[in-house]
Coordinates of C-alpha atoms in Angstrom, one line a residue:
Chain H
M1 CA 98.0 59.1 5.8
L2 CA 98.7 60.9 2.6
L3 CA 95.3 59.7 1.3
A4 CA 93.5 61.1 4.3
D5 CA 95.3 64.5 4.0
D6 CA 94.3 64.5 0.4
A7 CA 90.7 63.9 1.2
V8 CA 90.6 66.6 3.9
T9 CA 92.2 69.2 1.7
Q10 CA 89.8 68.3 -1.1
L11 CA 86.9 68.5 1.4
I12 CA 88.0 72.0 2.5
H13 CA 88.5 73.2 -1.0
G14 CA 85.1 71.8 -1.8
I15 CA 83.4 73.6 1.1
I16 CA 85.1 77.0 0.6
S17 CA 83.9 77.6 -2.9
W18 CA 81.2 79.5 -4.8
Q19 CA 79.6 76.2 -5.9
F20 CA 79.2 75.2 -2.3
L21 CA 77.8 78.6 -1.4
Q22 CA 75.4 78.2 -4.3
F23 CA 74.4 74.8 -3.1
V24 CA 73.7 76.1 0.5
V25 CA 71.7 79.1 -0.7
T26 CA 69.7 77.0 -3.1
F27 CA 69.1 74.2 -0.6
L28 CA 67.8 76.7 2.0
V29 CA 65.6 78.5 -0.4
I30 CA 64.1 75.3 -1.8
F31 CA 63.7 73.7 1.6
V32 CA 62.0 76.7 3.2
F33 CA 59.9 77.0 0.0
V34 CA 58.7 73.5 0.3
L35 CA 57.9 73.7 4.0
T36 CA 56.3 77.1 4.0
G37 CA 54.6 76.7 0.6
A38 CA 52.0 74.3 2.1
V39 CA 51.1 76.8 4.9
I40 CA 50.7 79.6 2.4
L41 CA 48.8 77.5 -0.1
V42 CA 46.4 76.1 2.5
L43 CA 45.6 79.7 3.7
A44 CA 45.3 80.8 0.0
E45 CA 43.0 78.0 -0.7
R46 CA 40.7 78.7 2.2
K47 CA 40.7 82.5 1.5
I48 CA 40.2 82.1 -2.3
M49 CA 37.5 79.5 -1.9
A50 CA 35.8 81.6 0.7
W51 CA 35.9 84.6 -1.6
M52 CA 34.4 82.5 -4.5
Q53 CA 31.7 81.1 -2.3
D54 CA 30.8 84.5 -0.7
R55 CA 32.1 83.6 2.7
L56 CA 34.7 85.2 5.0
G57 CA 37.0 82.3 5.5
P58 CA 39.4 82.3 8.5
I59 CA 39.4 85.8 10.1
Y60 CA 40.1 85.4 13.8
T61 CA 43.8 84.3 14.1
G62 CA 46.1 87.2 13.3
P63 CA 45.2 90.1 11.1
W64 CA 42.7 89.1 8.4
G65 CA 43.1 85.5 9.6
L66 CA 46.6 85.3 8.2
L67 CA 48.0 83.3 11.0
Q68 CA 45.3 80.6 10.9
T69 CA 47.4 78.0 9.1
V70 CA 50.4 78.7 11.3
A71 CA 48.3 78.0 14.3
D72 CA 46.9 74.8 12.6
M73 CA 50.4 73.7 11.9
I74 CA 51.5 74.1 15.5
K75 CA 48.4 72.2 16.6
L76 CA 49.2 69.4 14.2
L77 CA 52.8 69.1 15.5
L78 CA 51.6 68.9 19.1
K79 CA 48.8 66.4 18.4
E80 CA 49.1 62.8 19.5
D81 CA 50.4 60.5 16.9
I82 CA 47.7 57.8 17.0
R83 CA 48.7 54.3 15.8
V84 CA 46.0 51.9 14.7
A85 CA 45.7 48.6 16.5
D86 CA 46.4 45.6 14.3
S87 CA 47.9 47.8 11.6
D88 CA 51.0 46.9 9.7
K89 CA 53.2 48.9 12.0
L90 CA 56.3 49.4 9.9
L91 CA 54.5 50.3 6.7
F92 CA 52.1 52.5 8.6
L93 CA 54.9 54.5 10.2
L94 CA 57.0 54.7 7.0
S95 CA 54.5 55.6 4.4
P96 CA 54.3 59.4 5.1
S97 CA 58.1 59.6 4.8
V98 CA 58.0 57.6 1.5
F99 CA 55.3 60.0 0.3
I100 CA 57.2 63.2 1.0
A101 CA 60.7 62.1 0.1
P102 CA 60.2 62.1 -3.7
V103 CA 58.4 65.4 -3.5
I104 CA 61.4 67.0 -1.9
A105 CA 63.7 65.2 -4.3
A106 CA 61.7 66.5 -7.3
F107 CA 62.4 70.0 -6.2
A108 CA 66.1 69.4 -6.9
V109 CA 65.7 69.8 -10.6
L110 CA 63.6 73.0 -10.5
P111 CA 65.6 76.0 -11.4
F112 CA 64.3 79.0 -9.3
S113 CA 66.6 81.6 -10.9
P114 CA 69.9 81.6 -12.9
Y115 CA 71.9 81.3 -9.7
I116 CA 69.4 79.8 -7.2
S117 CA 69.3 76.3 -8.7
L118 CA 70.9 73.1 -7.5
P119 CA 73.5 71.4 -9.6
G120 CA 70.7 69.0 -10.3
T121 CA 69.0 71.6 -12.6
G122 CA 71.8 71.1 -15.0
L123 CA 70.8 67.5 -15.1
A124 CA 70.3 66.4 -18.6
T125 CA 67.5 64.2 -17.6
G126 CA 65.3 66.8 -16.0
I127 CA 61.8 65.9 -17.2
V128 CA 62.4 62.1 -16.9
Y129 CA 63.7 62.6 -13.4
Y130 CA 60.6 64.6 -12.4
V131 CA 58.3 61.9 -13.8
A132 CA 60.3 59.1 -12.1
M133 CA 60.0 60.9 -8.7
S134 CA 56.3 61.5 -9.1
S135 CA 55.7 57.9 -9.9
I136 CA 57.3 56.8 -6.6
D137 CA 54.5 58.6 -4.7
V138 CA 52.0 55.9 -5.7
V139 CA 54.0 53.3 -3.7
A140 CA 53.5 55.4 -0.5
V141 CA 49.8 55.8 -1.2
V142 CA 49.3 52.0 -1.6
M143 CA 51.4 51.4 1.5
A144 CA 49.3 53.8 3.6
G145 CA 46.1 52.3 2.3
Y146 CA 47.2 48.7 2.9
S147 CA 48.8 49.2 6.3
S148 CA 45.9 51.2 8.0
N149 CA 43.8 48.1 8.6
N150 CA 40.8 50.0 7.4
K151 CA 38.5 49.2 4.4
Y152 CA 38.1 52.9 3.5
S153 CA 41.8 53.4 3.5
L154 CA 42.4 50.3 1.3
I155 CA 39.8 51.4 -1.2
G156 CA 41.2 54.9 -1.2
G157 CA 44.7 53.7 -1.7
L158 CA 43.7 51.4 -4.6
R159 CA 41.7 54.1 -6.2
A160 CA 44.6 56.5 -6.0
A161 CA 47.0 54.0 -7.4
A162 CA 44.7 53.2 -10.4
Q163 CA 44.2 56.9 -11.1
M164 CA 47.8 57.9 -10.8
I165 CA 49.0 55.0 -13.1
S166 CA 46.4 55.9 -15.7
Y167 CA 47.1 59.6 -15.7
E168 CA 50.9 59.3 -15.7
L169 CA 50.8 58.2 -19.4
P170 CA 49.1 61.3 -20.9
L171 CA 51.1 63.5 -18.5
V172 CA 54.4 62.2 -20.0
L173 CA 53.1 62.2 -23.5
A174 CA 51.9 65.9 -23.2
L175 CA 55.5 66.9 -22.3
V176 CA 56.9 65.1 -25.4
G177 CA 55.5 67.8 -27.6
V178 CA 57.7 70.4 -26.0
V179 CA 60.8 68.2 -26.3
M180 CA 60.1 67.8 -30.0
L181 CA 59.9 71.6 -30.4
T182 CA 63.3 72.0 -28.7
S183 CA 64.8 69.5 -31.1
V184 CA 63.3 71.4 -34.0
L185 CA 64.7 74.7 -32.7
A186 CA 68.1 73.4 -31.6
G187 CA 70.9 74.8 -33.6
A188 CA 68.9 77.7 -35.1
P189 CA 70.6 81.1 -34.7
G190 CA 70.6 82.2 -31.1
Y191 CA 69.2 78.9 -29.8
P192 CA 71.3 76.5 -27.7
G193 CA 72.1 73.0 -28.9
H194 CA 73.3 71.7 -32.2
D195 CA 72.5 69.2 -34.9
S196 CA 68.8 69.4 -34.1
I197 CA 69.3 67.4 -30.9
G198 CA 66.7 68.6 -28.5
T199 CA 66.8 68.7 -24.7
I200 CA 64.9 67.4 -21.7
S201 CA 66.8 69.5 -19.2
L202 CA 64.6 72.0 -17.6
R203 CA 67.2 74.7 -17.5
Q204 CA 67.8 74.5 -21.2
I205 CA 64.1 74.5 -22.0
I206 CA 63.9 77.9 -20.3
D207 CA 66.8 79.1 -22.5
F208 CA 64.9 77.9 -25.6
Q209 CA 62.0 80.3 -24.7
G210 CA 64.1 83.4 -24.2
V211 CA 66.1 84.0 -27.3
W212 CA 66.6 87.7 -28.0
H213 CA 69.1 89.2 -30.3
K214 CA 70.6 92.2 -28.7
T215 CA 69.6 95.5 -30.3
G216 CA 71.9 97.8 -28.4
N217 CA 69.0 99.8 -27.2
P218 CA 69.3 99.5 -23.3
V219 CA 65.6 99.9 -22.7
L220 CA 64.5 97.2 -25.2
D221 CA 67.4 94.9 -24.0
F222 CA 66.4 95.4 -20.4
I223 CA 62.8 94.4 -21.0
F224 CA 63.1 91.7 -23.6
E225 CA 66.5 90.0 -23.0
G226 CA 65.6 86.5 -21.9
N227 CA 61.9 87.5 -21.7
T228 CA 60.1 86.9 -25.0
P229 CA 56.5 85.9 -24.3
W230 CA 55.9 85.3 -28.0
E231 CA 58.4 82.4 -27.9
W232 CA 56.8 80.7 -24.9
F233 CA 55.7 77.2 -25.8
I234 CA 52.2 77.9 -24.5
L235 CA 51.6 79.8 -27.8
I236 CA 52.7 76.8 -29.8
Q237 CA 51.2 74.0 -27.7
P238 CA 48.4 75.4 -25.6
L239 CA 46.5 72.1 -25.7
M240 CA 49.4 70.2 -24.2
L241 CA 49.6 72.7 -21.3
V242 CA 45.9 72.1 -20.6
I243 CA 46.2 68.3 -20.8
Y244 CA 49.4 68.4 -18.7
Y245 CA 47.5 70.5 -16.1
I246 CA 44.5 68.2 -16.0
C247 CA 46.9 65.2 -15.5
G248 CA 48.6 67.2 -12.8
L249 CA 45.2 67.6 -11.1
A250 CA 44.7 63.8 -11.2
E251 CA 48.3 63.0 -10.1
T252 CA 48.0 65.2 -7.0
N253 CA 44.5 63.8 -6.2
R254 CA 43.0 67.3 -6.2
A255 CA 39.4 68.1 -7.1
P256 CA 37.7 67.2 -9.4
F257 CA 39.9 64.0 -9.4
D258 CA 39.7 63.5 -5.6
L259 CA 38.0 60.2 -5.7
P260 CA 40.6 58.6 -3.5
E261 CA 39.7 61.1 -0.8
A262 CA 36.0 61.4 -1.5
E263 CA 34.8 62.4 2.0
S264 CA 31.2 61.4 1.3
E265 CA 32.1 57.8 0.6
L266 CA 35.6 57.1 2.0
V267 CA 36.0 59.4 5.0
A268 CA 39.4 60.7 3.9
G269 CA 40.7 57.8 1.8
Y270 CA 44.2 56.6 2.6
V271 CA 44.8 59.3 5.2
T272 CA 41.8 58.3 7.3
E273 CA 43.8 56.7 10.1
Y274 CA 46.6 59.3 10.2
S275 CA 46.8 62.1 12.7
G276 CA 49.2 64.7 13.9
V277 CA 52.6 65.0 12.3
R278 CA 52.1 62.1 9.9
W279 CA 48.8 63.5 8.6
A280 CA 50.6 66.9 8.2
M281 CA 53.3 65.1 6.1
F282 CA 50.7 63.7 3.7
Y283 CA 49.3 67.2 3.3
L284 CA 52.7 68.7 2.9
G285 CA 53.4 66.2 0.2
E286 CA 50.2 66.9 -1.6
Y287 CA 50.7 70.7 -1.6
G288 CA 54.3 70.2 -2.6
N289 CA 53.2 68.1 -5.5
M290 CA 50.8 70.8 -6.5
T291 CA 53.7 73.3 -6.4
I292 CA 55.9 71.0 -8.5
V293 CA 53.2 70.5 -11.2
S294 CA 52.7 74.2 -11.4
A295 CA 56.5 74.8 -11.5
I296 CA 57.0 72.3 -14.3
A297 CA 54.1 73.8 -16.3
T298 CA 55.7 77.3 -15.7
I299 CA 59.1 76.1 -16.9
L300 CA 58.0 74.2 -19.9
F301 CA 55.2 76.4 -21.2
L302 CA 55.5 79.9 -19.5
G303 CA 59.2 80.6 -19.8
G304 CA 60.2 79.7 -16.3
W305 CA 61.8 82.6 -14.4
S306 CA 61.9 84.9 -17.4
G307 CA 60.7 88.5 -16.9
P308 CA 61.8 92.0 -17.6
G309 CA 65.4 92.6 -16.4
V310 CA 66.5 89.2 -15.3
A311 CA 68.9 88.2 -18.1
Y312 CA 70.0 91.8 -18.6
L313 CA 71.0 92.3 -15.0
T314 CA 72.6 88.9 -14.5
G315 CA 74.5 89.4 -17.8
L316 CA 76.1 92.6 -16.5
N317 CA 78.6 90.6 -14.4
V318 CA 78.3 93.0 -11.5
P319 CA 77.7 91.2 -8.2
V320 CA 75.0 93.7 -6.9
W321 CA 73.0 93.8 -10.1
G322 CA 73.4 90.1 -10.4
L323 CA 71.8 89.7 -7.0
V324 CA 69.0 92.0 -7.9
G325 CA 68.4 90.1 -11.2
N326 CA 68.3 86.8 -9.4
L327 CA 65.9 88.1 -6.8
L328 CA 63.7 89.4 -9.6
A329 CA 63.9 86.0 -11.3
L330 CA 62.9 84.3 -8.0
V331 CA 59.9 86.7 -7.7
Y332 CA 58.7 86.2 -11.3
F333 CA 59.1 82.4 -11.0
I334 CA 57.2 82.1 -7.7
V335 CA 54.4 84.5 -8.9
K336 CA 53.9 82.4 -12.0
V337 CA 53.9 79.2 -9.9
Y338 CA 51.4 80.6 -7.5
L339 CA 49.1 81.9 -10.2
L340 CA 49.0 78.3 -11.6
C341 CA 48.3 77.1 -8.0
A342 CA 45.5 79.6 -7.8
V343 CA 44.0 77.9 -10.9
F344 CA 44.1 74.6 -8.9
I345 CA 42.1 76.2 -6.2
W346 CA 39.7 77.8 -8.8
V347 CA 39.1 74.4 -10.4
R348 CA 38.4 72.9 -7.0
A349 CA 35.8 75.6 -6.2
T350 CA 34.2 75.3 -9.6
L351 CA 34.0 71.7 -10.7
P352 CA 32.1 68.8 -9.1
R353 CA 33.9 65.5 -8.5
L354 CA 34.1 63.1 -11.5
R355 CA 32.3 59.7 -11.3
S356 CA 34.6 56.7 -11.4
D357 CA 33.4 55.6 -14.9
Q358 CA 34.2 59.1 -16.3
L359 CA 37.6 59.0 -14.6
M360 CA 39.1 56.1 -16.5
R361 CA 37.4 56.8 -19.8
F362 CA 38.6 60.3 -19.8
A363 CA 42.3 59.2 -19.4
W364 CA 42.2 56.2 -21.8
L365 CA 39.7 57.3 -24.5
I366 CA 40.3 61.1 -24.6
L367 CA 43.6 62.2 -23.2
I368 CA 46.0 59.5 -24.4
P369 CA 44.7 59.5 -28.1
I370 CA 44.9 63.3 -28.1
T371 CA 48.5 63.4 -26.8
L372 CA 49.6 60.6 -29.1
G373 CA 48.0 62.4 -32.0
N374 CA 49.8 65.6 -31.0
I375 CA 53.1 63.9 -31.2
L376 CA 52.3 62.4 -34.6
L377 CA 51.0 65.7 -35.9
T378 CA 54.0 67.7 -34.7
G379 CA 56.4 65.2 -36.4
A380 CA 54.4 65.0 -39.6
L381 CA 54.1 68.8 -39.9
F382 CA 57.8 69.2 -39.4
L383 CA 58.5 66.6 -42.0
L384 CA 56.1 68.2 -44.4
I385 CA 57.2 71.8 -43.9
S386 CA 60.9 71.1 -43.8
G387 CA 60.5 68.9 -46.8
L388 CA 58.9 71.8 -48.7
G389 CA 62.0 73.9 -47.7
L390 CA 60.0 76.4 -45.7
P391 CA 61.7 78.1 -42.7
T392 CA 61.1 77.0 -39.1
W393 CA 58.8 79.9 -38.2
V394 CA 56.2 78.6 -40.7
F395 CA 56.3 75.3 -38.9
L396 CA 55.8 77.0 -35.5
T397 CA 53.0 79.1 -36.8
V398 CA 51.1 76.2 -38.4
T399 CA 51.6 74.0 -35.3
G400 CA 50.4 76.8 -33.1
V401 CA 47.3 77.5 -35.2
I402 CA 46.3 73.8 -35.3
N403 CA 47.0 73.4 -31.6
W404 CA 44.8 76.4 -30.7
A405 CA 42.0 75.1 -32.9
A406 CA 42.5 71.7 -31.3
L407 CA 42.2 73.3 -27.8
F408 CA 38.7 74.5 -28.6
G409 CA 37.9 71.1 -30.2
F410 CA 39.1 69.5 -27.0
I411 CA 36.8 71.6 -24.9
W412 CA 33.9 70.7 -27.2
V413 CA 34.7 67.0 -27.0
V414 CA 35.0 67.1 -23.2
G415 CA 31.6 68.8 -23.0
R416 CA 30.0 66.2 -25.3
A417 CA 31.6 63.3 -23.4
T418 CA 30.5 64.6 -20.1
V419 CA 26.9 65.0 -21.3
A420 CA 26.9 61.6 -22.9
T421 CA 28.4 59.7 -20.0
T422 CA 26.0 61.5 -17.6
R423 CA 23.0 60.5 -19.8
R424 CA 24.2 56.9 -19.9
A425 CA 24.6 56.8 -16.2
Q426 CA 21.2 58.4 -15.6
A427 CA 19.4 56.4 -18.3
P428 CA 18.1 53.6 -16.0
A429 CA 16.6 56.2 -13.6
I430 CA 15.1 58.3 -16.4
R431 CA 13.6 55.2 -18.0
A432 CA 12.2 54.1 -14.7
R433 CA 10.6 57.5 -14.3
L434 CA 9.1 57.4 -17.8
R435 CA 7.7 53.9 -17.2
A436 CA 6.2 55.1 -13.9
S437 CA 4.6 58.1 -15.6
T438 CA 3.0 56.0 -18.4
T439 CA 1.6 53.4 -16.1
P440 CA -1.5 54.7 -14.2
A441 CA -0.8 55.5 -10.6
L442 CA -2.1 52.9 -8.2
P443 CA -5.2 53.9 -6.4
L444 CA -4.8 54.2 -2.7
R445 CA -6.8 52.1 -0.2
D446 CA -6.5 53.6 3.3
G447 CA -3.4 55.5 2.2
I448 CA -1.6 52.2 1.1
P449 CA -1.3 51.3 -2.6
A450 CA -3.6 48.5 -3.6
R451 CA -1.6 45.4 -4.4
V452 CA -3.4 44.8 -7.7
P453 CA -4.4 47.7 -9.9
E454 CA -8.2 47.8 -10.1
L455 CA -9.7 47.6 -13.6
P456 CA -11.7 50.7 -14.6
Chain Q
M1 CA 93.0 58.1 -5.5
T2 CA 90.3 59.3 -3.1
S3 CA 87.6 59.0 -5.6
T4 CA 88.3 55.4 -6.3
L5 CA 88.2 54.8 -2.5
V6 CA 84.9 56.5 -2.2
I7 CA 83.5 54.5 -5.1
Q8 CA 84.7 51.3 -3.6
I9 CA 83.1 52.2 -0.2
S10 CA 79.8 53.2 -1.8
F11 CA 79.9 50.1 -3.9
F12 CA 80.2 47.8 -0.8
V13 CA 77.5 49.7 1.0
L14 CA 75.2 49.4 -1.9
A15 CA 76.0 45.8 -2.5
I16 CA 75.3 44.8 1.1
A17 CA 72.0 46.9 1.1
S18 CA 70.8 45.6 -2.2
T19 CA 71.6 42.0 -1.3
A20 CA 69.8 42.4 2.0
S21 CA 66.7 43.8 0.4
A22 CA 66.8 41.1 -2.3
L23 CA 66.9 38.5 0.4
G24 CA 63.9 40.2 2.0
V25 CA 61.9 39.6 -1.2
I26 CA 62.1 35.8 -0.7
I27 CA 62.2 35.7 3.1
F28 CA 59.2 37.9 4.0
K29 CA 56.0 35.9 4.6
N30 CA 53.7 38.8 3.6
A31 CA 53.5 39.3 -0.1
V32 CA 53.1 43.1 0.2
H33 CA 56.3 43.2 2.2
S34 CA 58.1 41.2 -0.5
A35 CA 56.8 43.5 -3.2
L36 CA 58.0 46.6 -1.3
S37 CA 61.4 44.9 -0.7
L38 CA 61.6 44.3 -4.4
I39 CA 61.0 48.0 -5.0
L40 CA 63.8 48.8 -2.6
T41 CA 66.1 46.4 -4.5
L42 CA 65.3 48.0 -7.8
L43 CA 66.0 51.5 -6.3
F44 CA 69.4 50.2 -5.1
L45 CA 70.0 48.9 -8.6
A46 CA 69.3 52.4 -9.9
L47 CA 71.9 53.7 -7.5
F48 CA 74.4 51.2 -9.0
Y49 CA 73.7 52.5 -12.5
L50 CA 74.2 56.0 -11.1
Q51 CA 77.5 55.0 -9.7
L52 CA 78.6 53.8 -13.1
G53 CA 77.7 57.2 -14.5
A54 CA 74.6 55.9 -16.4
M55 CA 72.3 58.7 -15.3
F56 CA 69.5 58.1 -17.9
I57 CA 69.4 54.3 -17.3
A58 CA 69.3 54.9 -13.5
I59 CA 66.3 57.2 -13.8
V60 CA 64.5 55.0 -16.3
Q61 CA 65.0 52.1 -13.9
I62 CA 63.3 54.1 -11.2
L63 CA 60.5 55.3 -13.5
I64 CA 59.7 52.0 -15.2
Y65 CA 60.5 49.3 -12.7
A66 CA 60.0 50.9 -9.3
G67 CA 57.4 53.4 -10.4
A68 CA 55.3 51.6 -13.0
I69 CA 55.7 47.8 -13.0
M70 CA 56.1 47.3 -9.3
V71 CA 53.2 49.6 -8.6
L72 CA 51.0 47.3 -10.7
F73 CA 52.4 44.3 -8.8
L74 CA 51.7 46.1 -5.5
F75 CA 48.2 47.1 -6.7
V76 CA 47.3 43.5 -7.4
V77 CA 48.9 42.1 -4.3
T78 CA 47.2 44.6 -2.0
M79 CA 43.9 44.1 -3.8
L80 CA 44.1 40.4 -3.0
A81 CA 45.1 41.4 0.6
P82 CA 46.7 38.2 1.8
D83 CA 45.9 37.2 5.3
A84 CA 48.8 36.2 7.7
S85 CA 47.2 32.8 8.3
E86 CA 47.1 32.0 4.6
S87 CA 50.8 32.2 4.1
E88 CA 51.4 29.5 6.8
V89 CA 50.0 26.8 4.5
R90 CA 52.5 24.0 4.0
D91 CA 54.1 23.6 0.7
P92 CA 52.4 20.7 -1.2
L93 CA 55.4 20.1 -3.4
R94 CA 58.2 19.4 -1.0
W95 CA 60.7 18.1 -3.5
Q96 CA 60.8 21.4 -5.4
R97 CA 62.8 23.0 -2.6
I98 CA 65.7 20.6 -3.1
I99 CA 65.7 21.1 -6.8
A100 CA 65.5 24.9 -6.3
G101 CA 68.5 24.7 -3.9
V102 CA 70.6 22.7 -6.4
L103 CA 69.7 25.1 -9.3
G104 CA 70.4 28.1 -7.1
V105 CA 73.9 26.8 -6.2
A106 CA 74.6 26.1 -9.8
L107 CA 73.5 29.6 -10.8
V108 CA 75.7 31.3 -8.2
G109 CA 78.6 29.0 -9.1
A110 CA 78.3 29.8 -12.8
L111 CA 77.9 33.6 -12.3
S112 CA 80.8 33.8 -9.9
Y113 CA 83.0 31.7 -12.2
L114 CA 82.3 34.2 -15.0
L115 CA 82.8 37.1 -12.7
F116 CA 86.1 36.0 -11.3
T117 CA 87.6 34.7 -14.5
G118 CA 86.5 37.7 -16.4
V119 CA 85.4 35.9 -19.5
A120 CA 82.4 38.1 -20.2
T121 CA 83.9 41.4 -19.4
Q122 CA 87.1 41.1 -21.4
S123 CA 85.4 41.5 -24.8
I124 CA 83.8 44.8 -23.7
V125 CA 87.1 46.3 -22.4
T126 CA 89.0 45.5 -25.6
T127 CA 86.4 47.3 -27.9
A128 CA 86.8 50.6 -26.2
G129 CA 87.9 52.9 -29.0
V130 CA 87.0 56.1 -30.8
N131 CA 83.8 54.7 -32.2
S132 CA 82.7 53.0 -29.0
L133 CA 79.6 54.0 -27.0
S134 CA 81.7 55.2 -24.1
H135 CA 83.6 57.6 -26.3
M136 CA 80.3 58.9 -27.6
V137 CA 78.9 59.4 -24.1
D138 CA 82.0 61.4 -23.2
T139 CA 81.8 63.7 -26.2
R140 CA 78.0 64.1 -26.7
G141 CA 76.5 63.5 -23.3
N142 CA 74.6 60.6 -21.8
I143 CA 71.1 61.1 -23.2
E144 CA 72.2 62.3 -26.7
A145 CA 74.4 59.1 -27.0
F146 CA 71.4 57.1 -25.9
G147 CA 69.0 58.7 -28.3
L148 CA 71.4 58.5 -31.2
A149 CA 72.1 54.8 -30.5
L150 CA 68.4 54.1 -30.2
F151 CA 67.1 55.9 -33.2
H152 CA 70.0 55.5 -35.6
G153 CA 71.9 52.3 -34.7
F154 CA 69.1 50.3 -33.2
A155 CA 66.1 51.8 -35.0
F156 CA 64.9 48.5 -36.5
P157 CA 65.1 46.4 -33.2
F158 CA 63.4 49.3 -31.5
E159 CA 60.5 49.3 -33.9
V160 CA 60.2 45.5 -33.8
T161 CA 60.0 45.7 -30.0
S162 CA 57.2 48.2 -30.2
L163 CA 55.3 45.9 -32.5
L164 CA 55.8 43.1 -30.1
I165 CA 54.4 45.2 -27.3
V166 CA 51.4 46.1 -29.4
V167 CA 50.8 42.4 -30.0
A168 CA 51.1 41.8 -26.3
I169 CA 48.6 44.6 -25.5
L170 CA 46.1 43.2 -28.1
G171 CA 46.5 39.7 -26.6
A172 CA 45.8 41.1 -23.1
L173 CA 42.8 42.9 -24.5
V174 CA 41.4 39.8 -26.1
F175 CA 41.8 37.7 -22.9
G176 CA 40.3 40.5 -20.9
R177 CA 37.3 40.7 -23.1
R178 CA 36.5 37.0 -22.8
T179 CA 35.4 37.2 -19.2

């Protein structure tokens, strides 16, 4: 009895507390963000792509077509849930849930603002947790492809699995550069950490990009406290941001890496047989993944929620100003995330789909060597520069300069590789045409080529 | 008091669930179902690690076993796409079932003997001191302790393992090229 009383009082104390309120607020914000994010992104995608292709896009439902995706969503929820005959029933019904669960779970480590962040954001294993969750998605894709009893679904599922496994490696390796930078900076004056032990916690990586020594001037402090764009890791490792972003495109099966859903060959890949709510869940998961990739890129390379006024207002310890600061942080974070999502859409409207031979070669022959080289280079430069006794900012500058140069080198290499692989793929056709043009055209006899060329 | 009760309850729930899913691996006729059941078992194992406070190992368990290795298994198994009729083929080696049963009973007996007499766990409990790993985890955090142990204490085995993996990859490459 005593034990039960103890548990109940503990429960009550647990519920009536600021931590629990924080949990509830954050959970609601994140959950609503996940669910509505897809609706907003689909609309944004259709509108932006229409604008880029000189069309109007949806215009009839609601003002300026704004309610189109809401109407689509309602239609999807009311649609019949068709189940394929002779399918693997259990796996077929489960796979949408398996697809969307890790997406929602991955949101647990994303800090939206200093206050609006689940206890999970303090998780010391932030980046690894995110990667683990995104790796579970592949299981659902294979399940959907296998259980649909459809050749197109199976091929789509296997393509997706192969692609996601290959691109997960450079994705993780691209993030290692940032972790190395935090371990270089840890313990420096103003920076968190000690003994040059870095961090893989997302919350702390944001702190590493916003170190500002107070000047006492309120205007300068208001703008720059916790908001120091010259410390963002994009300036030091721009190439890694680009590679991470490319791998993110591949992980989410977005164009130009949408081979698993290539509509001209595979109908819709592994989602071919799904309809109604389950189809919507797959799309919710895909757009959720897109948001997560953008959010992780924002946190690691673009300073997370940092912007003018956030750290200053939350540091005042006045509830009202703290609220304003947190809302500002939320706005900055979501604007940055959606700007990166807009790049996703831009890429989709711009680039044609990769061929399957380019897909694997790009990951294994270009991305993985470059990311491994970046790790090696960052470590070697740090050893060299700290061995010479030079300060940390020299290391950061040198790394930044080399990385920016490497970014343009990367663009050049990708251009060359694209041309080379395209030439190789087209070579048989070109050779055949050359052969055809050198041999004399067969004379026609009654409109049909003569079987044997006549001698002149 | 309550926390130990909660831990015990969650342990038994996890134990039953993981045993059930592990049984599923060998009971399911369909190879894809077996592979998925194995993934479930590995996820439950990760929850066990989490319950022991080993956050990093739990997440790495999900990442490497459930997310990478099992996905490769699943990939191969689905690509071969076993038919339902194919798994009904009778076992050509009937005597191996008896031997497997005997060996299984022996394994269970040995493990439960070790578990209940506490031979293996005693040495770990006695070494808990200031310099032990658990002390380091408490003072420096889970990942930091892990990283320090990996790159300072076990740097040589770590490097040797990586060499081993490179050799394995090269071997796979050579065998793959031959076809």
